[in-house]
């Protein structure tokens, strides 16, 4: 067996076998058939990559067909977004088609099935039909309308089409077998009445075909050779083939090729929701700003966040094509964008949390423009110039008055290298009345050949440009937020998924364009947001330089049935540990409650008010989380936090609560 054959996935093996058995190569034809009822998300990229990838591999056409059979949920906005996303990923479709193109043909075939005794009009309620379906272990029972005459069925079906009946009064069902072990074969519905405006056919139709009837027949009309879909459609294959056999009897001369349905495992991603219905809920309830919010797993959201088409295509290639469901760790997707941007993103300097540095022995009024490499991974990227002056900003966390040997940044008496510039030594600091450091006074050395352990990024105060930086984190704190049968996925939303920062950036960024991507040195990868304007720059954080969640998750790609690893609290954000302690708080015996409280008080010093404030809105029934929040708030107030209206409202509401522990903590404040 050749190396090429060994590397084939199971779908390619099927195609190769078909070609070997006589299928002409020019009969190969694939399709990607989205329903235009939402934006495409990262889960769809696997299906896109498989179908369009096969098209590229075999030089075969790939249709983009919109399965638009439900006018109440489908919109032109979604059609346009889907086309935009697929084109952005770099794929080209042969034909743009719609299932609605085939409404008349589908209707004509349905009429023929009625004439052949293969379909009938059922006038029962949807509840009665569902009840008669039976269960996987109990056979169904026939509808009382199953043996209507052909003439009556034809008359009713035409009147359904003409709009004579209200929605829900009649349906057209295929007459198959109410005792079939596959419940989908128990006289499935083919048409339902819907008096709704369709985004393409307008009000021409008031009956609409069901997905199972439409999808396979659309494949047949388009002469798709291999109909590829995700595993949840495997039980549908028997019905797909049954419908296909009926229409082949009517149109074999016109459409000689019979499509073959095959299924692959869909893409599931940790810390991510894939349901379009649930994603729509996030949009409608204002949890995110829209379908293209950079926290959303939509292709539009990933694009706005700074992901590249190449990174997503590489991700799909690494995931591969499988027959069994698994969950891919989101860190693999983040690895792919890091890998891509590391090669392509220009390096620039930005300071997100500035502290002033004064270089005392550097002449006042002097400025220099120093050469800086744009990308060490790409020698053709060239160099730019950055300004240097007596006063600069560095990150606050890059300085400590006293630090151990493992701190390789700036400390009193210590030296560090300023990226692309000189070596500086910290001599003394200036503090305000609260004891906060406002200035670090340093001296510099022009001898840049000296060996020092640390290198810092910086910006010149006189030349720095203000910019808004939107620092994004994962939208959900749980690896599988919609897998808990007793909980709403909304409970796992990360209250700190977006942090807005007023940053300072080097002047070369004054002329950036929307969508451009950069590495902010030592901080991560960022891109220019759609909201950005020449005098009001906005950057999105695409991904950090390292995986900050690495110690919080299993190492295996598949997390199904894997035990959760033990996590030390130092490995997690303090606010997340506090929330976890709070969830259990009210169920603990008093001794353990005191221990948990002491732990929360210790962790409070590592929590910012901006992290705590979202927890003020915790649901009333989650008393433990509100108690933990109150304990942290008390510590913050002790340490100088000023009361505001939000704090007052939170405390007053707690004082009226039924939970005595919460009331006691509120009284203490």
XYZ file of C-alpha atoms in Angstrom:
669
model
C 0.000 0.000 0.000
C 1.387 3.408 -0.962
C 1.957 6.213 1.533
C -0.740 8.235 -0.250
C -3.313 5.463 0.216
C -2.412 5.090 3.880
C -3.084 8.757 4.521
C -6.590 8.705 3.071
C -9.470 9.292 5.477
C -12.420 6.911 5.431
C -14.492 9.141 3.125
C -11.660 9.298 0.612
C -11.392 5.508 0.812
C -15.111 5.272 -0.098
C -14.623 7.583 -3.077
C -11.511 5.740 -4.231
C -13.409 2.453 -4.034
C -16.273 3.907 -6.086
C -13.841 5.131 -8.746
C -12.137 1.745 -8.754
C -15.550 0.077 -9.283
C -16.292 2.109 -12.368
C -17.690 5.511 -11.328
C -16.395 8.078 -13.860
C -14.334 10.759 -12.133
C -16.371 13.487 -13.840
C -19.450 12.200 -11.984
C -17.984 13.293 -8.649
C -19.966 16.185 -7.235
C -20.245 17.449 -3.656
C -22.275 20.051 -1.798
C -22.357 22.074 1.397
C -26.024 22.517 2.403
C -26.459 25.022 5.292
C -29.836 26.126 6.563
C -29.899 29.951 6.525
C -31.279 30.271 10.068
C -28.129 31.619 11.727
C -24.468 32.383 11.208
C -21.947 29.643 10.500
C -19.806 28.662 13.481
C -16.561 26.788 14.039
C -18.468 23.488 14.070
C -19.533 24.046 10.462
C -15.956 24.531 9.301
C -15.378 20.785 9.447
C -18.241 20.073 7.041
C -17.115 22.977 4.869
C -13.532 21.745 4.880
C -14.516 18.157 4.052
C -16.805 18.978 1.109
C -14.729 21.769 -0.404
C -11.510 19.880 0.375
C -12.765 16.893 -1.614
C -13.692 19.242 -4.425
C -10.143 20.564 -4.478
C -8.584 17.097 -4.188
C -10.605 15.563 -7.044
C -11.077 18.756 -9.079
C -14.816 18.220 -8.720
C -17.594 20.825 -8.447
C -19.008 21.735 -5.042
C -22.442 23.316 -4.796
C -23.439 25.770 -2.102
C -27.075 24.882 -1.518
C -29.223 26.617 1.048
C -31.790 24.246 2.570
C -34.399 26.968 2.991
C -37.581 25.092 3.881
C -38.587 26.917 7.092
C -39.522 30.534 6.303
C -40.208 31.411 9.955
C -36.523 31.061 10.899
C -34.625 31.871 7.708
C -33.487 35.287 6.526
C -31.503 36.832 3.688
C -29.096 38.211 6.296
C -28.017 34.668 7.101
C -27.643 33.761 3.420
C -25.339 36.741 2.878
C -23.324 35.972 6.022
C -22.834 32.317 5.034
C -21.610 33.256 1.558
C -19.260 35.859 3.036
C -17.812 33.403 5.560
C -17.188 30.593 3.057
C -15.525 33.009 0.622
C -13.376 34.406 3.456
C -12.197 30.883 4.285
C -10.920 30.721 0.708
C -13.376 28.243 -0.811
C -15.189 28.648 -4.136
C -18.492 27.011 -4.957
C -19.539 25.894 -8.424
C -23.230 26.849 -8.154
C -25.288 28.825 -5.663
C -28.512 26.886 -5.267
C -31.553 26.782 -2.994
C -33.908 23.997 -2.022
C -36.677 26.488 -2.757
C -35.570 26.244 -6.406
C -37.050 22.746 -6.336
C -40.378 23.409 -4.595
C -42.424 22.748 -7.739
C -40.538 19.563 -8.595
C -40.865 18.296 -5.007
C -44.588 19.037 -5.099
C -45.014 17.194 -8.406
C -43.176 14.157 -7.029
C -45.343 14.234 -3.897
C -48.467 14.209 -6.074
C -47.088 11.200 -7.941
C -46.461 9.429 -4.623
C -50.081 10.044 -3.607
C -51.235 8.554 -6.916
C -49.029 5.521 -6.265
C -50.444 5.047 -2.762
C -47.121 6.051 -1.160
C -48.381 9.217 0.607
C -51.567 10.428 2.286
C -53.011 13.522 3.971
C -53.358 13.185 7.752
C -55.777 15.520 9.532
C -54.810 14.753 13.125
C -53.132 17.093 15.567
C -49.349 16.993 15.904
C -49.793 15.577 19.423
C -51.917 12.680 18.152
C -49.446 11.903 15.383
C -46.558 11.903 17.850
C -48.406 9.609 20.241
C -49.199 7.120 17.470
C -45.517 6.956 16.485
C -44.853 4.669 19.437
C -41.446 4.333 21.040
C -38.149 2.646 20.115
C -39.425 -0.453 21.971
C -43.123 -0.168 21.043
C -44.484 -0.176 17.493
C -46.620 2.668 16.213
C -50.278 2.555 15.234
C -51.782 3.561 11.922
C -53.472 6.912 11.472
C -57.248 6.712 11.007
C -56.681 8.691 7.769
C -54.012 6.334 6.400
C -56.413 4.635 3.987
C -58.007 7.714 2.485
C -58.673 7.320 -1.204
C -56.205 8.632 -3.750
C -58.821 11.088 -4.976
C -59.474 12.529 -1.523
C -55.751 12.822 -0.810
C -55.104 14.602 -4.106
C -57.977 17.011 -3.466
C -56.875 17.822 0.084
C -53.214 18.215 -0.894
C -54.070 20.641 -3.684
C -56.311 22.644 -1.349
C -53.485 22.686 1.221
C -51.267 24.162 -1.512
C -53.936 26.710 -2.427
C -54.079 28.006 1.147
C -57.582 26.873 2.006
C -56.673 25.485 5.441
C -55.151 27.009 8.585
C -51.717 25.925 9.777
C -51.764 22.652 11.711
C -54.970 21.236 10.224
C -53.379 18.828 7.730
C -50.012 17.314 6.863
C -48.850 15.066 4.055
C -47.211 11.866 5.284
C -45.275 9.161 3.469
C -46.945 5.744 3.754
C -44.129 3.408 4.808
C -44.405 1.215 7.918
C -45.656 2.190 11.384
C -43.926 -0.888 12.838
C -40.470 -0.187 11.429
C -37.729 -0.383 14.125
C -36.424 2.939 12.827
C -38.965 5.469 14.085
C -38.095 7.855 11.276
C -39.678 5.345 8.872
C -43.030 5.406 10.658
C -44.957 7.441 8.095
C -42.811 10.596 8.275
C -44.317 13.990 7.532
C -43.437 15.340 4.091
C -45.349 18.661 4.048
C -46.881 20.997 6.618
C -49.029 24.087 6.183
C -47.219 27.361 6.982
C -48.725 30.716 6.096
C -45.395 32.518 6.222
C -43.444 34.783 3.890
C -40.396 33.084 2.369
C -37.259 35.158 1.824
C -37.047 33.990 -1.819
C -40.449 32.673 -2.952
C -42.459 35.310 -1.095
C -46.065 34.173 -0.616
C -46.119 31.733 -3.542
C -46.332 28.743 -1.230
C -48.209 28.047 1.975
C -47.081 24.433 2.266
C -43.412 23.729 2.860
C -41.524 20.427 2.522
C -39.861 18.864 5.550
C -36.081 18.552 5.691
C -35.932 14.768 5.196
C -38.077 14.989 2.069
C -36.270 18.015 0.654
C -32.652 17.297 1.418
C -32.141 13.959 -0.329
C -34.256 14.921 -3.312
C -32.239 18.143 -3.712
C -29.085 15.997 -3.719
C -30.709 13.837 -6.380
C -31.739 16.770 -8.592
C -28.220 18.196 -8.363
C -26.746 14.740 -9.037
C -24.540 14.864 -5.963
C -22.360 11.765 -5.960
C -21.576 11.681 -2.232
C -23.925 13.317 0.253
C -21.774 13.929 3.338
C -23.350 14.813 6.668
C -22.683 14.546 10.381
C -23.371 11.465 12.502
C -26.741 12.584 13.855
C -28.118 11.941 10.346
C -27.054 8.300 10.302
C -30.526 7.108 11.446
C -31.966 9.224 8.600
C -30.024 7.288 5.950
C -32.720 4.588 5.645
C -35.377 7.255 4.978
C -32.999 9.133 2.663
C -32.632 5.965 0.580
C -36.376 5.196 0.618
C -37.329 8.637 -0.692
C -34.523 8.404 -3.246
C -35.913 5.122 -4.580
C -39.344 6.660 -5.113
C -38.148 9.674 -7.088
C -35.686 7.562 -9.084
C -38.662 5.609 -10.403
C -40.146 8.887 -11.660
C -37.028 10.574 -13.091
C -34.325 7.988 -13.788
C -33.802 9.203 -17.333
C -33.414 12.846 -16.340
C -31.353 12.119 -13.202
C -29.485 8.801 -13.636
C -27.021 9.154 -10.727
C -28.172 8.024 -7.266
C -26.472 9.924 -4.391
C -24.770 8.028 -1.573
C -25.141 9.364 1.988
C -22.189 8.922 4.323
C -21.708 10.320 7.823
C -18.739 11.709 9.741
C -18.304 12.876 13.327
C -19.132 16.547 13.730
C -16.787 18.986 15.373
C -17.363 19.544 19.087
C -15.156 22.087 20.852
C -14.535 22.460 24.592
C -15.733 25.630 26.367
C -17.979 26.266 23.357
C -21.672 26.197 22.437
C -22.471 24.889 18.940
C -26.263 25.122 18.931
C -27.463 27.969 16.688
C -30.568 28.253 18.866
C -28.437 28.796 21.968
C -26.088 31.163 20.162
C -29.135 33.161 19.102
C -30.180 33.329 22.759
C -26.805 34.871 23.655
C -27.416 37.517 20.984
C -31.049 38.196 21.877
C -30.348 38.498 25.621
C -27.434 40.878 25.087
C -24.786 38.578 26.565
C -22.791 39.351 23.421
C -22.994 42.328 21.071
C -24.090 40.287 18.048
C -23.336 37.260 15.891
C -19.902 38.720 15.140
C -18.964 39.403 18.764
C -15.326 38.249 19.089
C -16.304 35.907 21.928
C -18.725 34.009 19.676
C -17.601 30.788 17.964
C -19.120 32.015 14.698
C -16.810 32.427 11.726
C -17.786 36.108 11.728
C -16.807 36.368 15.392
C -13.511 34.555 14.862
C -12.714 36.811 11.903
C -13.437 39.934 13.946
C -11.323 38.609 16.796
C -8.349 38.264 14.469
C -8.366 34.633 13.383
C -7.074 33.959 9.875
C -8.559 31.652 7.229
C -5.291 29.745 7.197
C -5.394 29.094 10.946
C -8.924 27.688 10.748
C -8.138 25.504 7.746
C -5.033 24.185 9.532
C -7.174 23.472 12.580
C -9.655 21.438 10.522
C -6.793 19.510 8.949
C -5.337 18.684 12.383
C -8.741 17.590 13.695
C -9.121 15.177 10.776
C -12.136 13.150 9.678
C -13.468 10.617 12.178
C -16.386 8.192 12.490
C -16.829 8.626 16.262
C -17.890 11.708 18.200
C -15.292 13.393 20.382
C -14.605 16.805 21.874
C -11.627 18.765 20.615
C -9.853 20.996 23.094
C -10.242 24.658 22.166
C -6.537 25.090 22.915
C -5.808 23.332 19.601
C -7.661 26.097 17.756
C -5.734 28.704 19.771
C -2.470 26.919 18.978
C -3.263 27.136 15.244
C -3.797 30.904 15.322
C -0.642 31.434 17.387
C 1.320 29.341 14.938
C -0.011 31.302 11.967
C 0.336 34.792 13.462
C 3.815 34.052 14.768
C 4.904 33.775 11.132
C 2.922 36.701 9.754
C 2.094 39.317 12.425
C 4.363 42.388 12.709
C 5.777 42.996 16.196
C 4.888 46.296 17.842
C 5.008 47.693 21.368
C 2.022 48.577 23.521
C 1.609 49.129 27.265
C -1.730 48.096 28.784
C -1.155 49.054 32.437
C 1.407 51.874 32.427
C 3.760 53.220 35.038
C 6.066 56.145 34.274
C 9.831 55.679 33.998
C 12.149 58.710 34.062
C 15.685 58.120 32.766
C 17.545 60.731 34.797
C 20.820 60.758 32.858
C 19.138 60.953 29.438
C 19.139 64.574 28.142
C 15.858 66.453 28.527
C 14.255 67.316 25.192
C 16.255 64.716 23.296
C 14.561 62.039 21.203
C 15.906 59.227 19.036
C 14.317 57.043 16.403
C 15.625 53.527 16.819
C 15.450 50.591 14.418
C 13.075 47.800 15.380
C 12.630 44.474 13.608
C 9.092 43.895 12.365
C 9.114 40.106 12.533
C 12.120 37.915 13.334
C 10.234 34.970 11.754
C 10.014 36.827 8.437
C 13.221 38.514 7.310
C 11.405 40.141 4.401
C 9.193 42.069 6.857
C 11.972 44.651 7.275
C 12.303 47.207 10.029
C 10.516 50.263 11.367
C 11.606 53.111 13.615
C 10.355 53.695 17.142
C 10.907 56.906 19.121
C 12.848 56.955 22.397
C 12.922 59.763 24.937
C 13.722 60.563 28.574
C 10.280 59.516 29.820
C 8.701 56.214 28.888
C 5.951 53.883 30.053
C 6.426 50.251 31.033
C 3.935 47.737 32.437
C 3.306 48.062 36.188
C 3.787 44.340 36.671
C 7.255 44.604 35.139
C 8.589 46.400 38.221
C 8.959 45.423 41.870
C 10.856 47.299 44.547
C 12.098 44.019 45.911
C 12.038 40.656 44.186
C 13.717 37.276 44.303
C 16.119 35.753 41.841
C 13.274 34.346 39.735
C 11.945 37.823 38.890
C 13.671 38.736 35.638
C 12.122 42.142 35.166
C 12.988 45.507 36.686
C 13.636 45.918 40.413
C 15.473 48.476 42.522
C 19.187 48.143 41.856
C 18.527 45.765 38.974
C 19.055 46.157 35.245
C 16.929 45.208 32.251
C 17.114 45.750 28.530
C 14.513 47.915 26.849
C 13.488 46.201 23.622
C 15.260 47.772 20.627
C 16.875 50.371 22.934
C 19.188 50.678 25.948
C 19.803 48.978 29.276
C 18.338 50.769 32.280
C 18.904 50.434 36.020
C 16.249 51.297 38.625
C 17.595 53.741 41.227
C 14.575 54.928 43.235
C 10.800 55.404 43.086
C 8.277 58.186 43.689
C 5.039 57.303 45.471
C 1.738 59.083 46.039
C -0.059 59.556 49.361
C -1.569 56.052 49.123
C 1.830 54.488 48.680
C 1.333 53.653 45.008
C 4.375 54.009 42.764
C 3.884 56.855 40.305
C 7.405 57.099 38.894
C 10.443 54.867 38.614
C 13.702 56.788 38.308
C 16.394 55.033 36.324
C 19.738 55.566 34.649
C 20.637 54.197 31.265
C 23.759 52.757 29.720
C 24.703 52.975 26.066
C 26.675 49.763 26.439
C 24.010 47.432 25.019
C 26.439 44.509 24.850
C 26.092 43.859 28.579
C 24.306 40.651 29.522
C 21.088 41.177 31.461
C 18.355 38.627 32.103
C 15.237 40.646 31.357
C 13.900 42.505 28.308
C 10.900 44.851 28.599
C 8.609 46.464 26.067
C 7.884 50.178 26.446
C 6.525 53.267 24.704
C 7.791 56.834 24.708
C 5.435 59.081 26.667
C 5.813 62.002 24.258
C 4.947 59.844 21.255
C 2.471 57.280 22.626
C -0.968 56.993 21.060
C -4.049 56.194 23.121
C -5.969 53.080 22.124
C -8.829 51.005 23.486
C -7.910 47.359 23.930
C -10.631 44.751 24.318
C -9.156 41.796 26.150
C -11.272 38.722 25.487
C -11.344 35.462 27.400
C -13.440 32.342 26.935
C -17.162 32.979 27.055
C -17.836 29.924 29.218
C -16.012 28.687 32.316
C -17.156 25.081 31.902
C -15.590 22.691 29.396
C -18.989 21.488 28.234
C -21.524 24.181 29.188
C -24.544 22.560 27.523
C -23.974 19.003 28.754
C -25.562 19.423 32.198
C -29.171 18.139 32.111
C -30.064 19.876 35.376
C -28.509 23.251 34.541
C -28.965 26.007 31.981
C -25.865 26.617 29.867
C -26.217 30.327 30.682
C -25.121 29.553 34.264
C -21.592 28.904 33.035
C -21.035 32.253 31.341
C -17.687 33.779 32.269
C -18.393 37.208 33.856
C -14.843 38.258 32.929
C -14.931 37.309 29.267
C -14.404 40.937 28.237
C -12.150 43.525 29.829
C -11.772 46.968 28.272
C -8.406 48.661 28.756
C -7.167 52.171 27.963
C -3.760 51.383 26.539
C -0.840 53.268 24.998
C 0.741 52.114 21.749
C 3.718 53.101 19.656
C 3.125 55.783 16.968
C 3.598 53.434 13.998
C 0.073 52.184 14.695
C -1.509 55.559 13.928
C -2.292 54.496 10.348
C -3.542 50.920 10.883
C -6.546 49.578 9.007
C -9.460 47.483 10.260
C -8.537 43.803 10.341
C -4.766 44.228 10.494
C -3.062 41.873 12.943
C -0.085 42.492 15.240
C 1.857 40.917 18.034
C 2.000 43.280 20.998
C 5.382 42.167 22.221
C 5.310 40.071 25.392
C 1.509 40.432 25.582
C -0.166 38.505 22.778
C -1.735 38.863 19.356
C -4.166 41.670 18.605
C -6.079 42.962 15.607
C -7.787 46.196 14.658
C -11.519 46.005 15.415
C -14.357 47.120 13.128
C -15.135 49.950 15.571
C -11.663 51.440 15.163
C -11.257 54.924 13.673
C -8.089 56.910 12.839
C -8.257 58.978 16.027
C -9.904 56.329 18.185
C -8.059 53.049 17.727
C -9.654 49.830 18.987
C -7.750 46.543 19.213
C -9.090 43.073 20.020
C -6.971 40.516 21.801
C -6.993 37.468 19.552
C -4.984 35.144 21.788
C -2.196 35.318 24.346
C 1.358 34.233 23.650
C 0.772 31.201 25.854
C -2.246 29.158 26.874
C -3.360 30.682 30.190
C -5.868 27.827 30.673
C -3.303 25.072 30.128
C -3.254 23.919 33.763
C -7.020 23.879 34.080
C -7.967 21.219 31.561
C -7.330 17.620 30.520
C -4.485 17.090 28.095
C -6.451 14.646 25.949
C -8.232 15.997 22.856
C -11.250 13.862 23.688
C -12.692 14.799 27.051
C -15.679 12.490 26.990
C -15.751 10.189 29.991
C -12.426 11.565 31.193
C -12.102 12.337 34.916
C -11.479 15.980 35.682
C -7.898 16.589 36.787
C -7.160 17.905 40.255
C -6.458 21.621 40.091
C -4.588 23.627 42.645
C -6.068 27.002 43.404
C -2.879 28.745 42.380
C -3.476 27.440 38.866
C -6.799 29.248 38.538
C -8.004 32.815 38.718
C -8.820 33.809 42.289
C -12.337 34.908 41.344
C -13.058 31.482 39.804
C -11.863 29.659 42.924
C -14.031 31.956 45.063
C -17.066 31.167 42.909
C -16.403 27.458 43.301
C -16.121 27.799 47.084
C -19.317 29.815 47.119
C -21.311 27.156 45.263
C -20.678 24.660 48.073
C -20.727 27.147 50.969
C -24.264 26.706 52.283
C -23.997 22.901 52.201
C -20.857 22.776 54.339
C -20.824 22.068 58.092
C -19.919 25.095 60.217
C -16.288 24.072 60.685
C -15.726 23.797 56.947
C -17.626 27.026 56.334
C -15.136 28.873 58.559
C -12.278 27.295 56.646
C -13.827 28.257 53.305
C -14.418 31.805 54.537
C -10.760 32.166 55.552
C -9.748 30.879 52.144
C -12.016 33.408 50.390
C -10.619 36.237 52.513
C -7.085 35.256 51.520
C -7.989 35.073 47.830
C -9.769 38.443 47.941
C -6.468 40.330 47.654
C -6.036 38.896 44.144
C -9.457 39.990 42.897
C -10.176 43.266 41.114
C -13.448 45.105 41.687
C -14.219 44.762 37.954
C -14.116 40.969 38.406
C -16.354 41.022 41.462
C -19.020 43.458 40.274
C -20.677 41.058 37.762
C -21.404 38.692 40.672
C -23.651 41.332 42.276
C -26.314 40.112 39.847
C -26.123 36.462 40.956
C -29.523 34.759 41.129
C -31.293 34.821 44.520
C -31.299 31.013 44.786
C -27.483 30.952 44.603
C -27.007 32.144 48.153
C -23.558 30.604 48.521
C -22.098 32.587 45.633
C -23.594 35.804 47.021
C -22.137 35.051 50.477
C -18.679 34.540 48.946
C -19.102 37.787 46.997
C -20.038 39.617 50.215
C -16.951 38.264 52.027
C -14.682 39.488 49.217
C -16.430 42.850 49.113
C -15.888 43.328 52.842
C -12.137 42.735 52.399
C -12.002 45.213 49.529
C -13.773 47.889 51.550
C -11.283 47.305 54.358
C -8.459 47.901 51.911
C -9.701 51.263 50.683
C -12.390 50.521 48.089
C -14.953 53.320 48.120
C -18.644 52.479 48.346
C -20.752 53.247 45.295
C -24.407 52.819 44.308
C -23.896 49.287 42.983
C -22.307 48.162 46.264
C -25.008 49.818 48.367
C -27.770 48.195 46.296
C -26.129 44.763 46.553
C -25.766 44.990 50.340
C -29.295 46.329 50.903
C -30.785 43.536 48.812
C -28.810 40.977 50.844
C -30.114 42.407 54.129
C -33.644 41.511 52.993
C -32.716 37.928 52.063
C -34.065 34.827 53.833
C -30.609 33.253 54.146
C -29.287 34.061 57.632
C -25.622 33.596 56.675
C -25.931 36.112 53.846
C -27.750 38.612 56.079
C -24.994 38.274 58.704
C -22.257 39.009 56.170
C -24.216 41.992 54.839
C -24.686 43.365 58.369
C -20.935 43.099 58.942
C -20.431 45.518 56.036
